[in-house]
């Protein structure tokens, strides 16, 4: 998927800034990781050098995270959540399940990257529930198929912009 085809992800300015700081920190740590690999390489036989292999594995994880964050931030839509008349990414949504108004759940519809900035549960707009409620208004009921195969009926009680 090229960046022009990648889905946009809504992020608050705070979440974007936090992820950008993480990216900057990872990039700044590259020389230290390379130095660690060189130091471990000098210890001798690479086939039996656990420290060398661990340092290389850590470098791979770090580089993977750097590439992920670069692409994620490039495709992020930063700003205030929409105040639309229907549920959109960036909405805090309260729903109830199967006509039981006492069985409610309140969550943020947005990127998992936002999860560390809130105590709310975060559901992706690409999840089964997220896809089902996108564009739905207050009082509307939809049914979606959960990953388990069960059909689940939910009603949107209210929604609003994420203030986190």
PDB file of C-alpha atoms in Angstrom:
ATOM      1  CA  UNK A   1       0.000   0.000   0.000  1.00  0.00           C
ATOM      2  CA  UNK A   2       1.584   3.287  -0.989  1.00  0.00           C
ATOM      3  CA  UNK A   3       1.307   6.294   1.277  1.00  0.00           C
ATOM      4  CA  UNK A   4      -1.260   7.855  -1.053  1.00  0.00           C
ATOM      5  CA  UNK A   5      -3.508   4.815  -0.535  1.00  0.00           C
ATOM      6  CA  UNK A   6      -2.948   4.510   3.225  1.00  0.00           C
ATOM      7  CA  UNK A   7      -5.941   5.325   5.407  1.00  0.00           C
ATOM      8  CA  UNK A   8      -5.766   8.578   7.350  1.00  0.00           C
ATOM      9  CA  UNK A   9      -5.653   8.244  11.125  1.00  0.00           C
ATOM     10  CA  UNK A  10      -6.921  11.059  13.307  1.00  0.00           C
ATOM     11  CA  UNK A  11      -4.546  12.168  16.076  1.00  0.00           C
ATOM     12  CA  UNK A  12      -4.773  14.959  18.587  1.00  0.00           C
ATOM     13  CA  UNK A  13      -1.858  17.388  18.534  1.00  0.00           C
ATOM     14  CA  UNK A  14      -0.665  15.959  21.878  1.00  0.00           C
ATOM     15  CA  UNK A  15      -0.650  12.389  20.542  1.00  0.00           C
ATOM     16  CA  UNK A  16       1.157  13.486  17.385  1.00  0.00           C
ATOM     17  CA  UNK A  17       3.769  15.377  19.421  1.00  0.00           C
ATOM     18  CA  UNK A  18       4.314  12.371  21.712  1.00  0.00           C
ATOM     19  CA  UNK A  19       4.812  10.004  18.766  1.00  0.00           C
ATOM     20  CA  UNK A  20       7.115  12.487  17.015  1.00  0.00           C
ATOM     21  CA  UNK A  21       9.198  12.731  20.219  1.00  0.00           C
ATOM     22  CA  UNK A  22       9.429   8.928  20.351  1.00  0.00           C
ATOM     23  CA  UNK A  23      10.557   8.861  16.718  1.00  0.00           C
ATOM     24  CA  UNK A  24      13.166  11.561  17.347  1.00  0.00           C
ATOM     25  CA  UNK A  25      14.454   9.649  20.388  1.00  0.00           C
ATOM     26  CA  UNK A  26      14.740   6.395  18.422  1.00  0.00           C
ATOM     27  CA  UNK A  27      16.604   8.117  15.599  1.00  0.00           C
ATOM     28  CA  UNK A  28      18.961   9.794  18.101  1.00  0.00           C
ATOM     29  CA  UNK A  29      19.682   6.369  19.684  1.00  0.00           C
ATOM     30  CA  UNK A  30      20.843   4.814  16.385  1.00  0.00           C
ATOM     31  CA  UNK A  31      24.572   5.574  16.980  1.00  0.00           C
ATOM     32  CA  UNK A  32      24.469   4.005  20.451  1.00  0.00           C
ATOM     33  CA  UNK A  33      22.906   0.814  19.071  1.00  0.00           C
ATOM     34  CA  UNK A  34      25.483   0.669  16.274  1.00  0.00           C
ATOM     35  CA  UNK A  35      28.286   1.140  18.832  1.00  0.00           C
ATOM     36  CA  UNK A  36      26.843  -1.692  20.937  1.00  0.00           C
ATOM     37  CA  UNK A  37      26.815  -3.995  17.904  1.00  0.00           C
ATOM     38  CA  UNK A  38      30.438  -3.090  17.093  1.00  0.00           C
ATOM     39  CA  UNK A  39      31.512  -3.683  20.696  1.00  0.00           C
ATOM     40  CA  UNK A  40      29.814  -7.091  20.729  1.00  0.00           C
ATOM     41  CA  UNK A  41      31.298  -7.981  17.333  1.00  0.00           C
ATOM     42  CA  UNK A  42      34.790  -7.462  18.747  1.00  0.00           C
ATOM     43  CA  UNK A  43      34.152 -10.064  21.453  1.00  0.00           C
ATOM     44  CA  UNK A  44      34.937 -12.861  19.036  1.00  0.00           C
ATOM     45  CA  UNK A  45      33.149 -15.703  17.271  1.00  0.00           C
ATOM     46  CA  UNK A  46      29.800 -14.351  16.064  1.00  0.00           C
ATOM     47  CA  UNK A  47      28.174 -17.791  15.885  1.00  0.00           C
ATOM     48  CA  UNK A  48      28.273 -18.127  19.669  1.00  0.00           C
ATOM     49  CA  UNK A  49      28.060 -14.455  20.627  1.00  0.00           C
ATOM     50  CA  UNK A  50      24.661 -13.985  22.286  1.00  0.00           C
ATOM     51  CA  UNK A  51      25.313 -10.321  23.050  1.00  0.00           C
ATOM     52  CA  UNK A  52      25.964  -9.578  19.384  1.00  0.00           C
ATOM     53  CA  UNK A  53      22.817 -11.355  18.246  1.00  0.00           C
ATOM     54  CA  UNK A  54      20.741  -9.637  20.934  1.00  0.00           C
ATOM     55  CA  UNK A  55      22.081  -6.231  19.884  1.00  0.00           C
ATOM     56  CA  UNK A  56      21.282  -6.965  16.228  1.00  0.00           C
ATOM     57  CA  UNK A  57      17.773  -8.088  17.168  1.00  0.00           C
ATOM     58  CA  UNK A  58      17.251  -4.899  19.175  1.00  0.00           C
ATOM     59  CA  UNK A  59      18.478  -2.850  16.210  1.00  0.00           C
ATOM     60  CA  UNK A  60      15.959  -4.620  13.952  1.00  0.00           C
ATOM     61  CA  UNK A  61      13.097  -3.871  16.346  1.00  0.00           C
ATOM     62  CA  UNK A  62      14.183  -0.249  16.640  1.00  0.00           C
ATOM     63  CA  UNK A  63      14.440   0.207  12.869  1.00  0.00           C
ATOM     64  CA  UNK A  64      11.037  -1.412  12.405  1.00  0.00           C
ATOM     65  CA  UNK A  65       9.486   0.978  14.919  1.00  0.00           C
ATOM     66  CA  UNK A  66      11.194   3.951  13.232  1.00  0.00           C
ATOM     67  CA  UNK A  67       9.782   2.977   9.832  1.00  0.00           C
ATOM     68  CA  UNK A  68       6.320   2.350  11.302  1.00  0.00           C
ATOM     69  CA  UNK A  69       6.262   5.730  13.072  1.00  0.00           C
ATOM     70  CA  UNK A  70       7.484   7.599   9.979  1.00  0.00           C
ATOM     71  CA  UNK A  71       4.718   6.098   7.844  1.00  0.00           C
ATOM     72  CA  UNK A  72       2.082   6.438  10.578  1.00  0.00           C
ATOM     73  CA  UNK A  73       2.863  10.118  11.202  1.00  0.00           C
ATOM     74  CA  UNK A  74       3.044  10.846   7.465  1.00  0.00           C
ATOM     75  CA  UNK A  75      -0.538   9.544   7.118  1.00  0.00           C
ATOM     76  CA  UNK A  76      -1.916  11.070  10.319  1.00  0.00           C
ATOM     77  CA  UNK A  77      -4.552  13.756  10.280  1.00  0.00           C
ATOM     78  CA  UNK A  78      -3.774  16.111  13.143  1.00  0.00           C
ATOM     79  CA  UNK A  79      -6.283  18.444  14.684  1.00  0.00           C
ATOM     80  CA  UNK A  80      -9.521  18.582  16.533  1.00  0.00           C
ATOM     81  CA  UNK A  81     -11.996  15.765  16.276  1.00  0.00           C
ATOM     82  CA  UNK A  82     -14.912  16.283  13.969  1.00  0.00           C
ATOM     83  CA  UNK A  83     -18.122  17.712  15.366  1.00  0.00           C
ATOM     84  CA  UNK A  84     -20.124  15.929  12.691  1.00  0.00           C
ATOM     85  CA  UNK A  85     -23.679  14.688  13.057  1.00  0.00           C
ATOM     86  CA  UNK A  86     -22.460  11.078  13.001  1.00  0.00           C
ATOM     87  CA  UNK A  87     -19.737   8.964  14.576  1.00  0.00           C
ATOM     88  CA  UNK A  88     -16.319   9.678  13.038  1.00  0.00           C
ATOM     89  CA  UNK A  89     -12.739   8.716  13.937  1.00  0.00           C
ATOM     90  CA  UNK A  90     -11.806  10.756  16.995  1.00  0.00           C
ATOM     91  CA  UNK A  91     -15.262  10.403  18.565  1.00  0.00           C
ATOM     92  CA  UNK A  92     -15.870   9.256  22.116  1.00  0.00           C
ATOM     93  CA  UNK A  93     -18.849   6.940  21.738  1.00  0.00           C
ATOM     94  CA  UNK A  94     -21.265   5.393  24.229  1.00  0.00           C
ATOM     95  CA  UNK A  95     -23.228   2.374  23.027  1.00  0.00           C
ATOM     96  CA  UNK A  96     -25.484  -0.250  24.529  1.00  0.00           C
ATOM     97  CA  UNK A  97     -25.739  -3.865  23.479  1.00  0.00           C
ATOM     98  CA  UNK A  98     -28.726  -5.949  22.333  1.00  0.00           C
ATOM     99  CA  UNK A  99     -31.537  -3.667  23.517  1.00  0.00           C
ATOM    100  CA  UNK A 100     -30.166  -3.776  27.104  1.00  0.00           C
ATOM    101  CA  UNK A 101     -29.784  -0.113  28.060  1.00  0.00           C
ATOM    102  CA  UNK A 102     -27.879  -1.114  31.209  1.00  0.00           C
ATOM    103  CA  UNK A 103     -25.148  -2.918  29.207  1.00  0.00           C
ATOM    104  CA  UNK A 104     -23.222   0.130  28.006  1.00  0.00           C
ATOM    105  CA  UNK A 105     -19.675   0.812  26.933  1.00  0.00           C
ATOM    106  CA  UNK A 106     -17.912   4.117  26.321  1.00  0.00           C
ATOM    107  CA  UNK A 107     -14.802   4.151  24.152  1.00  0.00           C
ATOM    108  CA  UNK A 108     -12.721   6.236  21.775  1.00  0.00           C
ATOM    109  CA  UNK A 109     -12.924   5.424  18.083  1.00  0.00           C
ATOM    110  CA  UNK A 110      -9.401   6.065  16.877  1.00  0.00           C
ATOM    111  CA  UNK A 111      -5.875   4.814  16.519  1.00  0.00           C
ATOM    112  CA  UNK A 112      -4.350   2.431  19.037  1.00  0.00           C
ATOM    113  CA  UNK A 113      -1.462   4.904  19.167  1.00  0.00           C
ATOM    114  CA  UNK A 114      -3.779   7.228  21.122  1.00  0.00           C
ATOM    115  CA  UNK A 115      -4.389   4.578  23.794  1.00  0.00           C
ATOM    116  CA  UNK A 116      -1.538   5.763  26.008  1.00  0.00           C
ATOM    117  CA  UNK A 117      -3.021   9.271  26.145  1.00  0.00           C
ATOM    118  CA  UNK A 118      -6.367   8.209  27.631  1.00  0.00           C
ATOM    119  CA  UNK A 119      -7.933   5.830  30.121  1.00  0.00           C
ATOM    120  CA  UNK A 120     -10.674   5.069  27.591  1.00  0.00           C
ATOM    121  CA  UNK A 121     -10.703   1.814  25.663  1.00  0.00           C
ATOM    122  CA  UNK A 122      -9.742   2.544  22.057  1.00  0.00           C
ATOM    123  CA  UNK A 123     -11.339   0.781  19.076  1.00  0.00           C
ATOM    124  CA  UNK A 124      -9.932   1.160  15.606  1.00  0.00           C
ATOM    125  CA  UNK A 125     -12.226   2.515  12.879  1.00  0.00           C
ATOM    126  CA  UNK A 126     -11.107  -0.572  10.904  1.00  0.00           C
ATOM    127  CA  UNK A 127     -12.379  -2.989  13.596  1.00  0.00           C
ATOM    128  CA  UNK A 128     -15.706  -4.741  13.114  1.00  0.00           C
ATOM    129  CA  UNK A 129     -17.405  -2.466  15.642  1.00  0.00           C
ATOM    130  CA  UNK A 130     -15.653   0.622  14.276  1.00  0.00           C
ATOM    131  CA  UNK A 131     -16.763  -0.059  10.703  1.00  0.00           C
ATOM    132  CA  UNK A 132     -20.324  -0.708  11.875  1.00  0.00           C
ATOM    133  CA  UNK A 133     -20.759   2.570  13.755  1.00  0.00           C
ATOM    134  CA  UNK A 134     -18.909   4.947  11.404  1.00  0.00           C
ATOM    135  CA  UNK A 135     -21.424   7.426  10.062  1.00  0.00           C
ATOM    136  CA  UNK A 136     -24.119   6.367  12.547  1.00  0.00           C
ATOM    137  CA  UNK A 137     -26.020   8.981  14.546  1.00  0.00           C
ATOM    138  CA  UNK A 138     -27.374   9.094  18.082  1.00  0.00           C
ATOM    139  CA  UNK A 139     -30.177   6.576  18.662  1.00  0.00           C
ATOM    140  CA  UNK A 140     -29.349   4.485  15.591  1.00  0.00           C
ATOM    141  CA  UNK A 141     -28.918   0.725  15.902  1.00  0.00           C
ATOM    142  CA  UNK A 142     -26.576  -1.415  13.805  1.00  0.00           C
ATOM    143  CA  UNK A 143     -25.605  -5.073  13.769  1.00  0.00           C
ATOM    144  CA  UNK A 144     -22.098  -6.282  13.051  1.00  0.00           C
ATOM    145  CA  UNK A 145     -20.348  -9.624  12.972  1.00  0.00           C
ATOM    146  CA  UNK A 146     -17.692  -9.981  15.659  1.00  0.00           C
ATOM    147  CA  UNK A 147     -14.424 -11.819  14.932  1.00  0.00           C
ATOM    148  CA  UNK A 148     -15.906 -14.794  16.816  1.00  0.00           C
ATOM    149  CA  UNK A 149     -18.657 -14.967  14.172  1.00  0.00           C
ATOM    150  CA  UNK A 150     -21.424 -13.800  16.510  1.00  0.00           C
ATOM    151  CA  UNK A 151     -23.808 -11.093  15.315  1.00  0.00           C
ATOM    152  CA  UNK A 152     -23.883  -8.228  17.802  1.00  0.00           C
ATOM    153  CA  UNK A 153     -26.469  -5.472  17.892  1.00  0.00           C
ATOM    154  CA  UNK A 154     -25.452  -2.076  19.272  1.00  0.00           C
ATOM    155  CA  UNK A 155     -27.217   1.251  19.636  1.00  0.00           C
ATOM    156  CA  UNK A 156     -25.327   4.547  19.750  1.00  0.00           C
ATOM    157  CA  UNK A 157     -26.390   6.416  22.887  1.00  0.00           C
ATOM    158  CA  UNK A 158     -24.195   9.480  22.377  1.00  0.00           C
ATOM    159  CA  UNK A 159     -20.901  10.603  20.891  1.00  0.00           C
ATOM    160  CA  UNK A 160     -18.684  13.622  20.904  1.00  0.00           C
ATOM    161  CA  UNK A 161     -15.167  14.793  20.146  1.00  0.00           C
ATOM    162  CA  UNK A 162     -12.232  13.391  22.117  1.00  0.00           C
ATOM    163  CA  UNK A 163     -10.901  16.070  24.435  1.00  0.00           C
ATOM    164  CA  UNK A 164      -7.744  14.195  25.494  1.00  0.00           C
TER     165      UNK A 164
END
